[in-house]
Coordinates of C-alpha atoms in Angstrom, one line a residue:
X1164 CA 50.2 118.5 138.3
X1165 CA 51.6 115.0 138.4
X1166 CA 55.0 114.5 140.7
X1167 CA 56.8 111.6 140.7
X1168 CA 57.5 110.2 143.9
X1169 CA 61.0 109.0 145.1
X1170 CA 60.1 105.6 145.0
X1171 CA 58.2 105.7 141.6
X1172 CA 61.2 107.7 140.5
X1173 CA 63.7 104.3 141.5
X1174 CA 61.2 102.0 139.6
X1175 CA 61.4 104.0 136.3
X1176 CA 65.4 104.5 136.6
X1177 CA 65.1 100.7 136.7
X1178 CA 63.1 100.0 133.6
X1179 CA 64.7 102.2 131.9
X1180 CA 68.3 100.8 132.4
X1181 CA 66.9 97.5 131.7
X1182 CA 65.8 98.0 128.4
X1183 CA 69.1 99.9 127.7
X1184 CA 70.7 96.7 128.8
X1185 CA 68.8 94.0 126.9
X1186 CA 69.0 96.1 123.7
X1187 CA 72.8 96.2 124.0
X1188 CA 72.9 92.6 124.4
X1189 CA 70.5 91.8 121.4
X1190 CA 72.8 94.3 119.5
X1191 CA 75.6 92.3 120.7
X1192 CA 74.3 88.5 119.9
X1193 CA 73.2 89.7 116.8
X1194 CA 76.6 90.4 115.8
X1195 CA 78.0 87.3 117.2
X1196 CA 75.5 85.5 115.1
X1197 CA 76.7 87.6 112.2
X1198 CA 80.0 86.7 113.0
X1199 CA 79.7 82.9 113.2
X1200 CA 78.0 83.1 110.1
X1201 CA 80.5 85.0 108.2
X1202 CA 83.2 82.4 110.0
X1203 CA 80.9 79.3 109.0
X1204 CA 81.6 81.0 105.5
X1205 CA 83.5 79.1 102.9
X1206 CA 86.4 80.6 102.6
X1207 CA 86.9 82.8 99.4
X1208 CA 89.5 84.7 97.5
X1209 CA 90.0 88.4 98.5
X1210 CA 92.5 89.0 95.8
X1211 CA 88.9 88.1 93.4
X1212 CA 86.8 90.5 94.9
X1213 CA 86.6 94.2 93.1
X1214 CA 83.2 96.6 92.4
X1215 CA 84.4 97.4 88.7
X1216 CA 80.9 96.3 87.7
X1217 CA 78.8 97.7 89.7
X1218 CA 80.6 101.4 90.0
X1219 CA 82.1 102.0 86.4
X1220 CA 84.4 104.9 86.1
X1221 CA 82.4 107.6 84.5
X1222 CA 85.5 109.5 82.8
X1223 CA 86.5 106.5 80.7
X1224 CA 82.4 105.7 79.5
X1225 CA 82.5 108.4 77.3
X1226 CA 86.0 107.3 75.5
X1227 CA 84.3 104.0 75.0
X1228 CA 81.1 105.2 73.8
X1229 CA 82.9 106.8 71.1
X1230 CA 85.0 104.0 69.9
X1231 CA 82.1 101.5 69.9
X1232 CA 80.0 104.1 67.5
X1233 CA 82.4 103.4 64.7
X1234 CA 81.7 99.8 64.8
X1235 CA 80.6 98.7 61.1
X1236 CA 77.4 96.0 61.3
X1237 CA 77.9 93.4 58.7
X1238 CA 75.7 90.8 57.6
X1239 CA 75.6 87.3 59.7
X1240 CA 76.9 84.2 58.1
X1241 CA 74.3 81.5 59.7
X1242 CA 74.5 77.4 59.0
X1243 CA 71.1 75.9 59.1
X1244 CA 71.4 71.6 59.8
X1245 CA 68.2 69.5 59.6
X1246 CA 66.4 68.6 62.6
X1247 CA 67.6 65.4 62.3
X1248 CA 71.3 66.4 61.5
X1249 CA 70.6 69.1 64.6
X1250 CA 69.5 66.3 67.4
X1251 CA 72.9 64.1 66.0
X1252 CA 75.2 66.9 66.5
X1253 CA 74.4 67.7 69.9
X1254 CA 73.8 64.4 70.8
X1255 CA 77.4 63.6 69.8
X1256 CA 78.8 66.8 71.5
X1257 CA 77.1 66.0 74.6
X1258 CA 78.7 62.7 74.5
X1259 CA 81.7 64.4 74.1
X1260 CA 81.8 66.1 76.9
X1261 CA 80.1 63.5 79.0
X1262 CA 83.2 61.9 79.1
X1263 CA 85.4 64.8 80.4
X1264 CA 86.5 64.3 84.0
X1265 CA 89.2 66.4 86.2
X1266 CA 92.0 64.2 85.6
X1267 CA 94.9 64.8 88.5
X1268 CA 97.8 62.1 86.9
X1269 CA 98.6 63.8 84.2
X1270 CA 101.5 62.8 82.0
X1271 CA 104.8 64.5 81.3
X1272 CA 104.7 63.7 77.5
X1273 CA 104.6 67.1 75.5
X1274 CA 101.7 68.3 73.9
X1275 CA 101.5 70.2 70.0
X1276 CA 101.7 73.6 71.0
X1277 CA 99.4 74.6 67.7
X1278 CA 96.8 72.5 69.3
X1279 CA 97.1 75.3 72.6
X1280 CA 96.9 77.8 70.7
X1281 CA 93.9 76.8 69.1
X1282 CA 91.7 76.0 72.3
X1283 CA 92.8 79.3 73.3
X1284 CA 91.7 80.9 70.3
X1285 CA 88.5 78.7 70.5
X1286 CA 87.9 80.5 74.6
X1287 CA 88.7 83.9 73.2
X1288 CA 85.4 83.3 71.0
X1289 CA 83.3 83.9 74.3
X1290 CA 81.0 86.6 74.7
X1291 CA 82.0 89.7 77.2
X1292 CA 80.6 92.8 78.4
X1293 CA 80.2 95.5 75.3
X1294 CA 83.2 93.1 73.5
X1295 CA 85.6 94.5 76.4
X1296 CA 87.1 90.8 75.8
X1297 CA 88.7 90.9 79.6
X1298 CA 90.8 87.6 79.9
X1299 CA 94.5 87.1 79.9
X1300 CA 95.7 83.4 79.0
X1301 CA 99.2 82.9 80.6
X1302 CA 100.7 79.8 78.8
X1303 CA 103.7 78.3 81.0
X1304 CA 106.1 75.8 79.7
X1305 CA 109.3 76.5 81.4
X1306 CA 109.9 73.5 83.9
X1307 CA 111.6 76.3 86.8
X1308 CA 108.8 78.6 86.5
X1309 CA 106.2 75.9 87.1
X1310 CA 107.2 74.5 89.9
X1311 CA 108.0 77.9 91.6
X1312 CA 104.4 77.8 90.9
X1313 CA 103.9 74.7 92.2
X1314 CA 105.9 75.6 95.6
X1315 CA 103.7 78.7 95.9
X1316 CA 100.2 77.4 95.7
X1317 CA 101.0 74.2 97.8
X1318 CA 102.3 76.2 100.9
X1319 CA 99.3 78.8 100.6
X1320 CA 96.6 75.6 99.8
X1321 CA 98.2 73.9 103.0
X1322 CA 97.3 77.1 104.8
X1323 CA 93.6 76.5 103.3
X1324 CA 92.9 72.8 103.9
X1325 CA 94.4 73.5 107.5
X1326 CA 92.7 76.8 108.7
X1327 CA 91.2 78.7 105.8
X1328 CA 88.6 76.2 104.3
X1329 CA 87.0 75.1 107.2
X1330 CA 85.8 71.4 108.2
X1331 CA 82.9 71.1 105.9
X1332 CA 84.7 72.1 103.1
X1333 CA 87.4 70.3 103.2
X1334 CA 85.2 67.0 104.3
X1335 CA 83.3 67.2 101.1
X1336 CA 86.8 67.0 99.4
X1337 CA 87.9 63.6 100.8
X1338 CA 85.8 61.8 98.4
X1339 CA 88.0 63.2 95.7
X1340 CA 91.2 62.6 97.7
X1341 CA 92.6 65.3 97.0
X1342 CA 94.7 68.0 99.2
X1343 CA 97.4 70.5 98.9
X1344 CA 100.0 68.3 97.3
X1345 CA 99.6 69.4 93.5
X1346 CA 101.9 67.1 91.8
X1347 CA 100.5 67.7 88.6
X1348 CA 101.7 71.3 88.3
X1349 CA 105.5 69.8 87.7
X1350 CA 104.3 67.0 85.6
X1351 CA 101.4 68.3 83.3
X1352 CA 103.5 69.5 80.1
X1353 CA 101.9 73.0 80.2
X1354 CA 99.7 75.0 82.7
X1355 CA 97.0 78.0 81.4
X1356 CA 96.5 80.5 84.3
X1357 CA 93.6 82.8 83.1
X1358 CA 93.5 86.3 84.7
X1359 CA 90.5 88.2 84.5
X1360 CA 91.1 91.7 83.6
X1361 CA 89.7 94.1 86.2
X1362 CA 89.6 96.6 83.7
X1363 CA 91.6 97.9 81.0
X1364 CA 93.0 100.6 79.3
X1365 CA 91.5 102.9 76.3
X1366 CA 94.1 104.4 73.7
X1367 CA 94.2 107.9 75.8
X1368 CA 95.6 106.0 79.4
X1369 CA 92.7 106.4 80.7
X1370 CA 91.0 103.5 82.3
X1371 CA 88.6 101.6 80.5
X1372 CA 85.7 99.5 82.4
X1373 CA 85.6 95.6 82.0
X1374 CA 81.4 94.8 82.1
X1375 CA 80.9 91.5 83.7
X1376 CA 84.5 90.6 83.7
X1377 CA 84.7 87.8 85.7
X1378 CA 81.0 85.9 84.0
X1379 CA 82.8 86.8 80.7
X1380 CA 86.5 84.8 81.5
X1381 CA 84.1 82.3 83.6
X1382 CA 82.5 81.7 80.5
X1383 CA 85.6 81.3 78.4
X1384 CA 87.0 79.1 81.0
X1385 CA 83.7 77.0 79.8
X1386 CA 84.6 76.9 76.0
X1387 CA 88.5 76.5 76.8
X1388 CA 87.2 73.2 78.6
X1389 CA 85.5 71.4 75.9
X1390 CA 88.0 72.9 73.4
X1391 CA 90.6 70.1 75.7
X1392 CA 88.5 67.7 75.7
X1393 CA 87.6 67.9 71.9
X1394 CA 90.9 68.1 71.2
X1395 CA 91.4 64.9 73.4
X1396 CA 93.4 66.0 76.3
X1397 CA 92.6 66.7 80.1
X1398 CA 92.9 69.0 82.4
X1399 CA 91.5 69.3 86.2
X1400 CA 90.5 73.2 87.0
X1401 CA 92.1 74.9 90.1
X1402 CA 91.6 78.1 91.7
X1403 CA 94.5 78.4 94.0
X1404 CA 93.1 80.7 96.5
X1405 CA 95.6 83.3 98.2
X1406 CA 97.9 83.0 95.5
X1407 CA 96.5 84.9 92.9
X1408 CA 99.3 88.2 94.1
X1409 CA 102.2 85.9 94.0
X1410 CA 101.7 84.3 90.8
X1411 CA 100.8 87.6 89.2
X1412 CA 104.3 88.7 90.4
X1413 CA 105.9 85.3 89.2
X1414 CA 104.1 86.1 85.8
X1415 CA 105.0 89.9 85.6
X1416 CA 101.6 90.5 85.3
X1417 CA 99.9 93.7 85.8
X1418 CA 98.0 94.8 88.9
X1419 CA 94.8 95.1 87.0
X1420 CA 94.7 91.1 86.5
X1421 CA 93.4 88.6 88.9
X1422 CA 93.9 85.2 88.5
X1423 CA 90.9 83.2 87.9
X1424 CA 91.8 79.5 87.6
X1425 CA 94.8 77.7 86.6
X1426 CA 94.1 74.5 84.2
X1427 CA 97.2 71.8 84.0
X1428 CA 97.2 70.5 80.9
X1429 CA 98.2 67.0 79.0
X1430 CA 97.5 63.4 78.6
X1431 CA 96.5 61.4 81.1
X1432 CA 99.1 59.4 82.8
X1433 CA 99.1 55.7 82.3
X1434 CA 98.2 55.0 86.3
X1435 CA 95.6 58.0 86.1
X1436 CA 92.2 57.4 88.0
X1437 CA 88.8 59.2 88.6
X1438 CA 86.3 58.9 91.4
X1439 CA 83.5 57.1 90.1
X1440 CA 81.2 59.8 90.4
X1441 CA 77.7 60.6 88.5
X1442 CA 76.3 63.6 87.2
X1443 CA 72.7 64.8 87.7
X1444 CA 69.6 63.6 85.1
X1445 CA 68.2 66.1 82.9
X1446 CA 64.9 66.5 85.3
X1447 CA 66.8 67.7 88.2
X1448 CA 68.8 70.3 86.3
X1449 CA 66.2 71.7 83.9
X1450 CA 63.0 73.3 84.2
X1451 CA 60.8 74.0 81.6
X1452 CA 58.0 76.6 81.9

């Protein structure tokens, strides 16, 4: 039989609390790696962040399932152009929207309010998860309540530029000279905060899950852009980040709504200007396989 001798007995008491040690301190610069990543991080809005698409809530799919049965199909009503007529249209559209830029002098000269509600119409035409439709369009005209919205979002984006964004962030932002002064929410004639609508509520109480809610009021934030610039006005999109509890209280909006982005919206004032910036060819921002 094999006995370890005192000596031999020191050298493995030795090893073996060695290895114990450099493990612990791998574990440990691995999560100081970790954590200078996650602090190298952009910073990003908690108030956004919520599972409702990955874990749905299995009572309410049932109630929906049974609503969306009911749903009469009905022919589609399709216009056909010629090639020629096609290539002219979205040449002109694409033109169209070339020429939108975030626009940050806005003037205080009012605006039709049919013309708001028709953009807005023309974003509630986006697509959603199963037609759960999950945006809320907050239109604000009322000179007090914008800028208490104003005073809100500048002493939260101060906090941002300052100690929240972090030094690259806010360095690629000095090209477009802009910081937490938001002049713009007083002056712009009318502001559109879109909340995206966690998830809502079937005909029962019950809760009713929003599929891809925030790609679906992302992609209405899209149409309700070039529905402002077709309709010749300009806006420059902002998500205030840390104020999205604060405004919903300011609004009287409920819990299950998160604010999105807010779009100021008007003419542009007469002193307005635009970094003369360039957007990307066709060849770096398409592939085709």
């Amino acid at each position: 039989m094999f006995f370890l001798t005192p000596l031999l007995v020191a050298v493995v008491c030795i090893l073996i609390a060695w290895i114990f040690k450099n493990a612990d301190g791998n574990m440990e610069r691995r999560k100081g790696e970790t954590r200078g990543r996650a602090q190298a991080r952009p910073w990003v809005d908690e108030d956004l962040k919520d599972s409702s698409d990955l874990h749905p809530v299995e009572e309410d799919a049932d109630d929906w399932q049974d609503s969306e049965e009911n749903v009469e199909h009905i022919p589609f009503s399709h216009t056909r152009y010629p090639e020629k007529e096609m290539v002219k249209r979205s040449q002109e559209f694409y033109e169209l929207l070339n020429k939108r830029r975030s626009v940050r002098f806005i003037s205080n000269e009012q605006v039709p309010m049919e013309v708001i509600d028709n953009v807005i119409k023309a974003a509630g035409t986006a697509p959603s998860g199963a037609h759960t439709e999950p945006w809320t369009f907050v239109v604000v005209k009322d000179p007090d309540v914008k800028h208490k919205i104003r005073q809100i979002i500048e002493e939260e984006e101060e906090i941002n530029y300052l100690k929240r964004m972090g030094r690259q962030w806010v360095t690629d932002l000095k090209k477009l000279r802009t910081n937490w002064i938001k002049e713009y929410l007083d002056t712009a004639p009318v502001l559109i905060l879109i909340f995206k609508q966690v998830h809502g509520f079937a005909t029962n109480g019950k809760r009713k899950v929003h599929y891809y809610n925030e790609i679906s009021v992302s992609i209405a934030c899209g149409l309700l852009l070039a529905a402002l610039q077709n309709a010749g006005l300009v806006t420059v999109t902002t998500t205030p980040l840390n104020c999205g509890p604060r405004l919903r209280e300011l609004l009287d909006r409920p819990a299950n709504e998160k604010l999105l982005m807010l779009l100021p919206v008007g003419y542009p004032s007469k002193e307005a200007t635009v970094p003369d910036l360039t957007r990307k060819p066709l060849d770096q921002i398409m592939v085709t396989v």
